[in-house]
XYZ file of C-alpha atoms in Angstrom:
548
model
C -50.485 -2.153 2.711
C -48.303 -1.888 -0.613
C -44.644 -3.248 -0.295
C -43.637 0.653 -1.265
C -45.118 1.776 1.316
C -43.265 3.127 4.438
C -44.805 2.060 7.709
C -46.050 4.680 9.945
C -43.607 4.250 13.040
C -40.849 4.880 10.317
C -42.560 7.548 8.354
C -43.320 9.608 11.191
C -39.763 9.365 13.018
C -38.272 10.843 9.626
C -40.849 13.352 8.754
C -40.156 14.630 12.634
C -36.289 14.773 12.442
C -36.540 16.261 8.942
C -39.092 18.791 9.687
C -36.677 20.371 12.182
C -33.257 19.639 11.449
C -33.374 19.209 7.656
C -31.730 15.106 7.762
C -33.896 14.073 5.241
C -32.081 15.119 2.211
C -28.551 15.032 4.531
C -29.244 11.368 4.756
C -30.591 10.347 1.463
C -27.306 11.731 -0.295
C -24.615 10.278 2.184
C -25.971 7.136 2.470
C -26.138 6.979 -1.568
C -22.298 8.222 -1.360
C -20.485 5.914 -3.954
C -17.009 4.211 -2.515
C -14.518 2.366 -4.383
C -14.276 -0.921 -4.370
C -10.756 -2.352 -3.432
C -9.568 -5.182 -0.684
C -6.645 -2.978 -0.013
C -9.140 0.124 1.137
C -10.785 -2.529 4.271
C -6.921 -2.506 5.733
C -7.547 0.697 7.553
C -11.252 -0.398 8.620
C -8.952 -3.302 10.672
C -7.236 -0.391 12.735
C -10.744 1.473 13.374
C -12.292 -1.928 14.448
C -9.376 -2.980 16.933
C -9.868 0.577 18.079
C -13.312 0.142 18.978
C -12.811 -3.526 20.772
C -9.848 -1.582 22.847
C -12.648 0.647 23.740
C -15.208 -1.823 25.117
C -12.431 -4.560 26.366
C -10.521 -1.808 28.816
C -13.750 0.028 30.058
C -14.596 -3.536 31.325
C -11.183 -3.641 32.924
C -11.042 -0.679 34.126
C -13.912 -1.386 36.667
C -11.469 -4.145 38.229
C -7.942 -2.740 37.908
C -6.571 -0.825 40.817
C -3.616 1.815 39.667
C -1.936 2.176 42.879
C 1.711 1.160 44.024
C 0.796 0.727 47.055
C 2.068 -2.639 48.969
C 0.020 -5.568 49.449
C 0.271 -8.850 50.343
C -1.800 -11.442 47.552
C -4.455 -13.632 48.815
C -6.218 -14.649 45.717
C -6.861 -17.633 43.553
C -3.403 -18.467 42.270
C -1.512 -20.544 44.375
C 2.268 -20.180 43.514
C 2.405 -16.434 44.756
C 0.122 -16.764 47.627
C 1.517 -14.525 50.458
C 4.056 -12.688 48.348
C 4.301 -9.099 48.622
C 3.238 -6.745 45.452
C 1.655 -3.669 44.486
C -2.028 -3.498 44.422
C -1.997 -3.105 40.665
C -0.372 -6.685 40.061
C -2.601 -7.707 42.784
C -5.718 -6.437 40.955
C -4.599 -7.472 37.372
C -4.022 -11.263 39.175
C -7.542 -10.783 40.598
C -9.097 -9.911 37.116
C -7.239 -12.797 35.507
C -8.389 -15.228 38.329
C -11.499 -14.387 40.056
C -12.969 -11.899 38.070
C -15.808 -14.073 35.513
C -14.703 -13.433 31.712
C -11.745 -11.189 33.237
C -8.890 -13.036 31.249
C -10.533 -13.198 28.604
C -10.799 -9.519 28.288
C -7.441 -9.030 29.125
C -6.585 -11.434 26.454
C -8.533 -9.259 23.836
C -7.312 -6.316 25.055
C -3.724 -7.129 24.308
C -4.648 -8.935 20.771
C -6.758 -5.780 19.933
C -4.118 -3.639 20.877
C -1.393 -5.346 18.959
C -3.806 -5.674 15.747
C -4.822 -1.933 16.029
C -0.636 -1.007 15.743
C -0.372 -3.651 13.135
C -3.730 -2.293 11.211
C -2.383 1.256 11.108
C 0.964 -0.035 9.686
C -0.250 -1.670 6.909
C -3.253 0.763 6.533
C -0.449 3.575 5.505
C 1.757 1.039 3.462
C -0.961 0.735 1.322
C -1.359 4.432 0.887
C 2.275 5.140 0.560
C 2.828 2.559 -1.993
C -0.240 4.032 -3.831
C 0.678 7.570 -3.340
C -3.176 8.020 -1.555
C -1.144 10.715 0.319
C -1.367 13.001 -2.511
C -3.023 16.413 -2.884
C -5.592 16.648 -1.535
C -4.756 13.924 1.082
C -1.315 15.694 2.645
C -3.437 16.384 6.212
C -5.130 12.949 6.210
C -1.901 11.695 6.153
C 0.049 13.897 8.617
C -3.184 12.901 11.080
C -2.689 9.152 10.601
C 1.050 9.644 11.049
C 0.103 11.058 14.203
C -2.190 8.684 14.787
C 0.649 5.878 14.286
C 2.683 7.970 17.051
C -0.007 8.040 19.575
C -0.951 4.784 19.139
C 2.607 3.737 20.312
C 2.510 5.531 23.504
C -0.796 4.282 24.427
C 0.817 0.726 23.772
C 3.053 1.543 26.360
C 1.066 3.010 28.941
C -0.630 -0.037 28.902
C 2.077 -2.510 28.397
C 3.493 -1.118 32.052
C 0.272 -0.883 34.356
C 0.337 -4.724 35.081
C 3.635 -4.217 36.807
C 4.507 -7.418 36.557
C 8.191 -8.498 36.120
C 8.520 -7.748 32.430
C 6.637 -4.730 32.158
C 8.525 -3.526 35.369
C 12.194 -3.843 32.768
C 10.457 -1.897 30.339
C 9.643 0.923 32.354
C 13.313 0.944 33.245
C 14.445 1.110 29.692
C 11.871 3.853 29.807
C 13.390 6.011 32.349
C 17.191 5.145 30.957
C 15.897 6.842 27.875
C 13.654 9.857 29.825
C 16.640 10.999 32.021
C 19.346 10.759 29.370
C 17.551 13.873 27.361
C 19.574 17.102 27.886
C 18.163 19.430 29.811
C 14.702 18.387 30.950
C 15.492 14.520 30.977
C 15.264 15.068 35.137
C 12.502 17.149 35.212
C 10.474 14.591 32.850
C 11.949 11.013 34.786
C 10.559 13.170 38.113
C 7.334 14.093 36.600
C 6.794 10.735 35.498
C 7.460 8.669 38.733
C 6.947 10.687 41.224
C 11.152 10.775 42.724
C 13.873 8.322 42.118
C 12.964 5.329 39.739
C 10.796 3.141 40.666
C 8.929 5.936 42.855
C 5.513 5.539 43.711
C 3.471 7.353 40.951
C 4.214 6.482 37.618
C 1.345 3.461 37.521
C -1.526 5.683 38.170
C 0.110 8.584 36.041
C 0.426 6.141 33.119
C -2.932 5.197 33.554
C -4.528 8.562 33.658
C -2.414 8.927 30.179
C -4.211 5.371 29.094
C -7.134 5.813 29.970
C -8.081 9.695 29.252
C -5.490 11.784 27.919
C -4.047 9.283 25.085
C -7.626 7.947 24.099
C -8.968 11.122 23.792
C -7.053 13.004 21.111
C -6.936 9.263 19.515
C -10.944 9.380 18.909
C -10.538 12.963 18.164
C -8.361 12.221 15.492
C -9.791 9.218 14.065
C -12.910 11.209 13.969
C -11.335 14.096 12.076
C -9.455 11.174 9.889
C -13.133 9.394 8.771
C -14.479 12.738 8.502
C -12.073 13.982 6.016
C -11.903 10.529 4.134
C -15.835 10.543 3.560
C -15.398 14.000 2.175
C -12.246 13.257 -0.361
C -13.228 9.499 -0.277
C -11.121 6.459 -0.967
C -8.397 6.929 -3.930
C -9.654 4.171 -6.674
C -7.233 1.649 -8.205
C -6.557 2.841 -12.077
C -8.976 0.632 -14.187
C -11.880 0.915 -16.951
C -13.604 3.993 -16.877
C -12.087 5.649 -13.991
C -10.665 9.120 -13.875
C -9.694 11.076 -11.192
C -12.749 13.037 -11.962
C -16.185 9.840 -11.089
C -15.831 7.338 -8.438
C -17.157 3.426 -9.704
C -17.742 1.375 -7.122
C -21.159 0.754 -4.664
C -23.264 3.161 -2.468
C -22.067 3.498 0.750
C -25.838 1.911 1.861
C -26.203 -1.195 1.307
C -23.620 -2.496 0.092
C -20.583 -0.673 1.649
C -22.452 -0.708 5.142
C -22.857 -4.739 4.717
C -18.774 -5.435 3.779
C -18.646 -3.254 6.632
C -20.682 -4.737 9.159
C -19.453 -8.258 7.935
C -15.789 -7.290 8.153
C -16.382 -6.033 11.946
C -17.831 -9.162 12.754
C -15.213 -11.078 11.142
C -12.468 -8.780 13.110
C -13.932 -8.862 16.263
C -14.453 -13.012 15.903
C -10.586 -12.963 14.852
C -9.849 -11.234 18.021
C -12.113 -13.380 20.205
C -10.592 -16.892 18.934
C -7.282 -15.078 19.707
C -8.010 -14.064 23.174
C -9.598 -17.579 23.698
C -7.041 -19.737 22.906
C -3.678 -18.062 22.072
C -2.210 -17.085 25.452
C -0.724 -13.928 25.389
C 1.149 -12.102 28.744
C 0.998 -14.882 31.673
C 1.555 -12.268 33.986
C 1.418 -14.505 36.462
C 4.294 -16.371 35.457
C 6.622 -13.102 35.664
C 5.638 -12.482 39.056
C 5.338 -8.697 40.370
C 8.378 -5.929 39.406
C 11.229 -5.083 42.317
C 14.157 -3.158 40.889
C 16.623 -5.750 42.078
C 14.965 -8.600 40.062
C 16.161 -8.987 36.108
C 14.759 -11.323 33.327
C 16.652 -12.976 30.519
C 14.845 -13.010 27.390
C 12.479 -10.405 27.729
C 10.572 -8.802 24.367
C 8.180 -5.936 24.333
C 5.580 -5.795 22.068
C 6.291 -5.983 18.238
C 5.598 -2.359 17.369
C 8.285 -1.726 20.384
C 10.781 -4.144 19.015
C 13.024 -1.674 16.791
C 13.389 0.415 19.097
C 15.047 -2.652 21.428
C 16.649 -3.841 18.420
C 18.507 0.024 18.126
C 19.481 -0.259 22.137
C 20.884 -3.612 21.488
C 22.894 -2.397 18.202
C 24.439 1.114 19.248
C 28.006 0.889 20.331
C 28.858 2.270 23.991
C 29.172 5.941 23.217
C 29.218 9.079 25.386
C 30.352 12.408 25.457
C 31.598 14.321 28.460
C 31.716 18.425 28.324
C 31.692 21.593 30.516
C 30.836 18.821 33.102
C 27.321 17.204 31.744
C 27.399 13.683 29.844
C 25.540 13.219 26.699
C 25.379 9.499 26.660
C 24.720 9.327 22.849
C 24.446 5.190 23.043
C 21.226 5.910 24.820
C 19.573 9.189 23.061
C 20.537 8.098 19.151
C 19.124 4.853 19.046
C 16.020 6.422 21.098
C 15.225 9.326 19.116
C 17.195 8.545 15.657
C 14.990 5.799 14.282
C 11.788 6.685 15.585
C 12.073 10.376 14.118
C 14.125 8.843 10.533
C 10.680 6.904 10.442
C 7.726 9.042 12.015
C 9.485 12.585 10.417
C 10.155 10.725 6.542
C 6.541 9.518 6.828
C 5.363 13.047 7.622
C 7.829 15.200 5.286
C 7.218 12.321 2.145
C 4.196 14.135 0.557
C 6.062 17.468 0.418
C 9.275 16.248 -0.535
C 7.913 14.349 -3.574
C 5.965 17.400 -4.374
C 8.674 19.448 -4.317
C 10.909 17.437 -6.409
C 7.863 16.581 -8.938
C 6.901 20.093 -9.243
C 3.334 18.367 -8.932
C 0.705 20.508 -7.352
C -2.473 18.409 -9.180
C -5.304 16.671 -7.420
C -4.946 12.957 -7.532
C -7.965 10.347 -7.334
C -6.835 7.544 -8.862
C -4.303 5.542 -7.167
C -0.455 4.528 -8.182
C 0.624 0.940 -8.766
C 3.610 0.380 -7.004
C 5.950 -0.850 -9.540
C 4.480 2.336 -11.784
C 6.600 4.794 -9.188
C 9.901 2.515 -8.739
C 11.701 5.289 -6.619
C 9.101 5.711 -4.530
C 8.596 1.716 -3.983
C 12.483 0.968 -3.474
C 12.309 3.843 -0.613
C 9.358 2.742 0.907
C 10.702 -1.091 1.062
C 14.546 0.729 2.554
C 12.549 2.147 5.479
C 10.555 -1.882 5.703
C 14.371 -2.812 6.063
C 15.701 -0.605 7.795
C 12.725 -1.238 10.260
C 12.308 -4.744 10.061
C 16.717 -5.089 10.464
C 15.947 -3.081 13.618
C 13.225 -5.279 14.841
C 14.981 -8.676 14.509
C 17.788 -7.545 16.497
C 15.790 -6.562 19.318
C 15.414 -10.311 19.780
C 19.934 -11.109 19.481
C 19.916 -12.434 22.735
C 17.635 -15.282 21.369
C 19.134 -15.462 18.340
C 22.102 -16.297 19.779
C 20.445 -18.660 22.122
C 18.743 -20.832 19.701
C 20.765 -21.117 17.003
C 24.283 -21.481 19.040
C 25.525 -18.024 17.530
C 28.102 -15.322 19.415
C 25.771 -12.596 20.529
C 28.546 -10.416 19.266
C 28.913 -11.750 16.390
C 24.811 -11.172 15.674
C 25.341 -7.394 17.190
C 28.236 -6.729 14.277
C 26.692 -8.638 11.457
C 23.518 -6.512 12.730
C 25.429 -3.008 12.859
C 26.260 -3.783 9.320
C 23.087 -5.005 7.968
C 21.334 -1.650 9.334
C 23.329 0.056 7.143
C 23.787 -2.239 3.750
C 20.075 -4.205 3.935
C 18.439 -0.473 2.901
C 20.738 -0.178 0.612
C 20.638 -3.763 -1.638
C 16.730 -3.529 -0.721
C 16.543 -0.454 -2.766
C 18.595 -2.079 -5.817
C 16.593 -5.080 -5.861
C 13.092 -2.982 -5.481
C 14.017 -0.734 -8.316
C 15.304 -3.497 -10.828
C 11.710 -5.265 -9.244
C 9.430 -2.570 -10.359
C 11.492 -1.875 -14.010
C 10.977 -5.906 -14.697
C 7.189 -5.377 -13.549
C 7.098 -2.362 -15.982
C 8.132 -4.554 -18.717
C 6.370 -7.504 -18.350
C 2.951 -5.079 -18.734
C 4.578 -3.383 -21.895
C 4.876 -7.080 -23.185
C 1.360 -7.946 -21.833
C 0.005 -4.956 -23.628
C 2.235 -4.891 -26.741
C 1.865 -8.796 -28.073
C -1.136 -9.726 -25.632
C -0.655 -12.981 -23.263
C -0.416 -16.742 -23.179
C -3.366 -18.493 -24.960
C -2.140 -22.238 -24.234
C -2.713 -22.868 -27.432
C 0.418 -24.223 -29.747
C 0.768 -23.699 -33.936
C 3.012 -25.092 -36.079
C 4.168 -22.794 -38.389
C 4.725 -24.166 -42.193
C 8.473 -24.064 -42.005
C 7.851 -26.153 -38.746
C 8.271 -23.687 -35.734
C 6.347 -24.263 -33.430
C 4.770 -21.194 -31.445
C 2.329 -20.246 -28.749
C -0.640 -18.398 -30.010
C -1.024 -14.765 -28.185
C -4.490 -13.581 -26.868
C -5.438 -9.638 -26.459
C -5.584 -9.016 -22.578
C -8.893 -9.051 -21.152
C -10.486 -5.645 -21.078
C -10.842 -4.762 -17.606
C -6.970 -6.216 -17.245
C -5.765 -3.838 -20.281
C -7.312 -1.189 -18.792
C -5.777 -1.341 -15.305
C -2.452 -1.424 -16.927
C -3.239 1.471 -18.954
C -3.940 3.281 -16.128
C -0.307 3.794 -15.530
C 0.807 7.756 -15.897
C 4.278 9.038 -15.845
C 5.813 10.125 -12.884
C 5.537 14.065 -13.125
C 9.321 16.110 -13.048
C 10.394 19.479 -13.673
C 13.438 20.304 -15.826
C 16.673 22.948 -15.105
C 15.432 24.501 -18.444
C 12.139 25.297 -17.230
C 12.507 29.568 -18.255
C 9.941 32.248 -18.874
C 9.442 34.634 -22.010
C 12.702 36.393 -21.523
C 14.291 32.998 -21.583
C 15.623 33.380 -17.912
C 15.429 30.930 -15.473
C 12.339 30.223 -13.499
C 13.033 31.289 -9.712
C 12.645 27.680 -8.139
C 15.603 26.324 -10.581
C 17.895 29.446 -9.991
C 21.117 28.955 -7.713
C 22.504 25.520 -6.517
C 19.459 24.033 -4.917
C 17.507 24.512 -7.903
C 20.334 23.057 -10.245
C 19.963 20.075 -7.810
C 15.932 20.303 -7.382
C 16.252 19.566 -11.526
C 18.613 16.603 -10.913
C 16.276 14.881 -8.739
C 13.315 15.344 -10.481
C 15.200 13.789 -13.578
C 16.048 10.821 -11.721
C 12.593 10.517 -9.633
C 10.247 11.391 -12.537
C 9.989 10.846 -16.421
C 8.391 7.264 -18.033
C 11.004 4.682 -17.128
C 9.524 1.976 -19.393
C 6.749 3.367 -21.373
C 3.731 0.794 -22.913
C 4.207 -0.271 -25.995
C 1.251 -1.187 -28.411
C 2.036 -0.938 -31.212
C 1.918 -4.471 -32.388
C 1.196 -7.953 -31.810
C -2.677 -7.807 -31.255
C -3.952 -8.943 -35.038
C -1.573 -11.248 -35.882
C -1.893 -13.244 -32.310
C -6.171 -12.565 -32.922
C -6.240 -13.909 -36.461
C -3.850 -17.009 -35.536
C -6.148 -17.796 -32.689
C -8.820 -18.093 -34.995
C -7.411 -20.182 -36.927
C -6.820 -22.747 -34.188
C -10.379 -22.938 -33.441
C -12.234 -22.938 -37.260
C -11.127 -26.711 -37.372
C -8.828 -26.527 -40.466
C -5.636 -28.495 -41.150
C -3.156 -26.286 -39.085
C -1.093 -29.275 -37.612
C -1.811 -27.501 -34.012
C -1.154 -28.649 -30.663
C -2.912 -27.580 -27.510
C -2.066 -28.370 -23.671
């Protein structure tokens, strides 16, 4: 047999599906599809790997883990709570931990997957944000993975609680602080949830129905819509030689994409599995089982829950009393306030820039941060803001370890929630400008050769190099931020409708301030003169050089 030809077992399987579905030709041009090439694009393939260990980790636990409050008295492996009364769910997440072969160690992945899928997603759409990926024709890609990000944090919880252990147990009373305290339906939905008065008797197996089924569900369904709609629109490509927002360079998606792939899976999943191994991660044991009369000192959720603690923590005791019902606003601002400044600026972002741009073009190619410094000093605010949020979630041991007032760390907090956005934007901005310059520089009078001439006066200088192609090239790549003007008028020399009235007036300022070339490239100089005295370093001749 020839090495072209196809073996017979193979030949025939295709000829049969293509015969009567028509894959043959389906196949042979996806699997030639062409992907960019970029570290930055395997971020999101972290989320969608986590995702699928979450998958195959909890249907394993699943077959052990009993979702009932119901009281029972423990009589497993574990000594220290031997006849202590608990619910059969703490009971059966002991027993998996325990007695059931391997059973820790899923539980252990589970919870490193989970926090690694959260973690993926965040920096997944960082990346694109920075970039502007979101961009025509992206907008619904990224409302779906904003969703995505939303869902993803409710599933954390859902699972976070079902152990019922001590910890969980004061985060599902946070929970229903925050539930009940929402005008108007904040009884019906604390009642729905737990079956009566907190703790009730419901609200494990109702949060695992949401865990297991509901949540997971319209997760795949999105992630499927979300791969679906990036293999159609593909990755954006980093600006570089030869690339356009019209071709794609980089390698067919078989082999070579489908090997990174498989590779980084592995490599995930190995990551994971050393994790679960040996970096211990809820000792629910050492909590012991939830009773509402029992409290903990020191207790942390789960990072991607932390700013939302941190905003609990911060808000000053505020309520507000009328026509006999109590808003108790120190409850429902820091619960709904910086989740929807967030999860609603993430979603709005792509429409608000496009507004204020005027830009309605398709966009392949990607942005370099410090190419779109408004964009990049707003995007590292919300980090801030965020991360400010997050820290003080943890003031109690802040105060702790470093011998600090805890309210001392609340008002240094309360002000640094407000200020760190603010100086984080200044910096970020004066960042991205000094960026800008430095590749104006890079492109205008080329870079550092190491090599020192002595001039004949006897200056010495260091001879200047043009920038390697491919480097020049991804610098060039650089476009100026699109913006609209308030003199935008038609024939008549009236006013365009959009920039009539107040709003437009302002629409005009923004886009001035937003848009435009902030430091444009400059080469006009400094590549022969830094070329020819580079060559005459290295003919040989009597230039009294120096080299380090």
């Amino acid at each position: 047999m020839s090495t072209g030809t196809v073996p017979k077992p193979i030949a025939g399987a295709s000829s049969f599906l293509d015969d009567r579905l028509g894959a043959g030709n389906f196949l042979k041009r996806n699997l030639r599809k062409v992907f960019p090439d970029h570290w930055s694009f395997l971020l999101g393939e972290i989320a969608l790997y986590s995702f699928i260990i979450l998958l195959l980790t909890g249907t394993f636990l699943t077959f052990f883990f009993k979702p009932s409050m119901a009281h029972v008295v423990y009589d497993g492996s574990y000594e220290p709570l031997k006849d202590v009364t608990m619910s059969e769910a703490y009971a059966s997440s002991l027993h998996i931990s325990f007695d059931v072969r391997g059973g820790l160690l899923m539980r252990q992945m589970h919870h490193w997957a989970a926090l690694l899928f959260v973690a993926g997603m965040m920096v997944h759409a960082l990346r694109v944000f920075f970039t502007g990926a979101y961009r025509k024709p992206r907008e619904l890609n990224w409302l779906i993975g904003v969703l995505l990000l939303t869902l993803a944090l409710a599933e954390g919880l859902t699972g976070y609680s079902l152990p019922d252990d001590l910890l969980s147990g004061a985060g599902l009373r946070i929970t229903e602080g925050v539930a009940i305290s929402l005008p108007l339906v904040g009884t019906w939905i604390t009642f729905f949830l737990f079956g009566g008065e907190y703790p009730g008797e419901d609200v494990i197996s109702r949060f695992y129905s949401l865990h297991i089924l509901l949540i997971p569900g319209i997760l795949l369904a999105l992630i499927s819509a979300h791969m679906v709609l990036m293999w159609v629109q593909k990755h954006t490509q980093m600006p570089g030689k030869g690339r356009t927002n019209e071709n794609v360079v980089g390698a067919p998606f078989y082999p070579a994409f489908m090997a990174k792939a498989g590779a980084y899976f592995m490599f995930t999943f190995g990551v994971i599995a050393l994790l679960g191994t040996f970096a211990q991660i809820n000792p629910i044991w050492l909590f012991g089982p939830y009773t509402p009369a029992d409290i903990s000192a020191g207790s942390q959720p789960d990072f991607y829950m932390g700013f939302l603690e941190g905003s609990l923590r911060l808000m000053p005791s505020w309520e507000i009393n009328f026509l006999g019902f109590t808003l108790p606003m120190s409850v429902l601002i820091p619960a709904l306030v910086p989740m929807g400044i967030i999860m609603t600026g993430l979603a709005l972002y792509p429409f608000l820039e496009q507004w204020v741009t005027g830009d309605r073009s398709e966009h392949h190619v990607a942005d370099r941060p410090r190419n779109n410094p408004h964009r990049t000093s707003i995007g590292i605010s919300a980090i801030t803001f965020y991360g400010v949020l997050w820290l003080l979630g943890a003031n109690d041991e802040i105060s702790s370890v470093f011998h600090v007032s805890l309210n001392w760390t609340t008002y240094i907090g309360r002000g640094l929630i407000f200020l760190g956005p603010l100086v984080a934007y200044i910096v970020t901005y004066r960042i991205c400008l000094g960026l800008q310059r430095s590749d104006a520089a890079v492109i205008g009078h080329g870079v550092e050769s190491g090599v020192i001439k002595r001039l004949p006066h006897g200056e010495y200088i260091e001879v200047h190099v043009p920038a390697e192609a491919s480097i020049e090239a991804h610098m060039r790549g650089k476009t100026a931020v699109p913006m609209i003007t308030g003199t935008d008028t038609d024939k008549d020399g009236i006013p365009s409708k959009g920039m009539r009235g107040p709003l437009g007036r302002l629409r005009a300022k923004m886009s001035k301030a937003y848009g435009g070339e902030k430091i444009p490239l400059d080469d006009g100089h400094g590549h022969g003169a830094g070329h020819d005295e580079h060559a005459q370093v290295g003919s040989g001749g009597d230039d009294r050089s120096l080299t380090r």
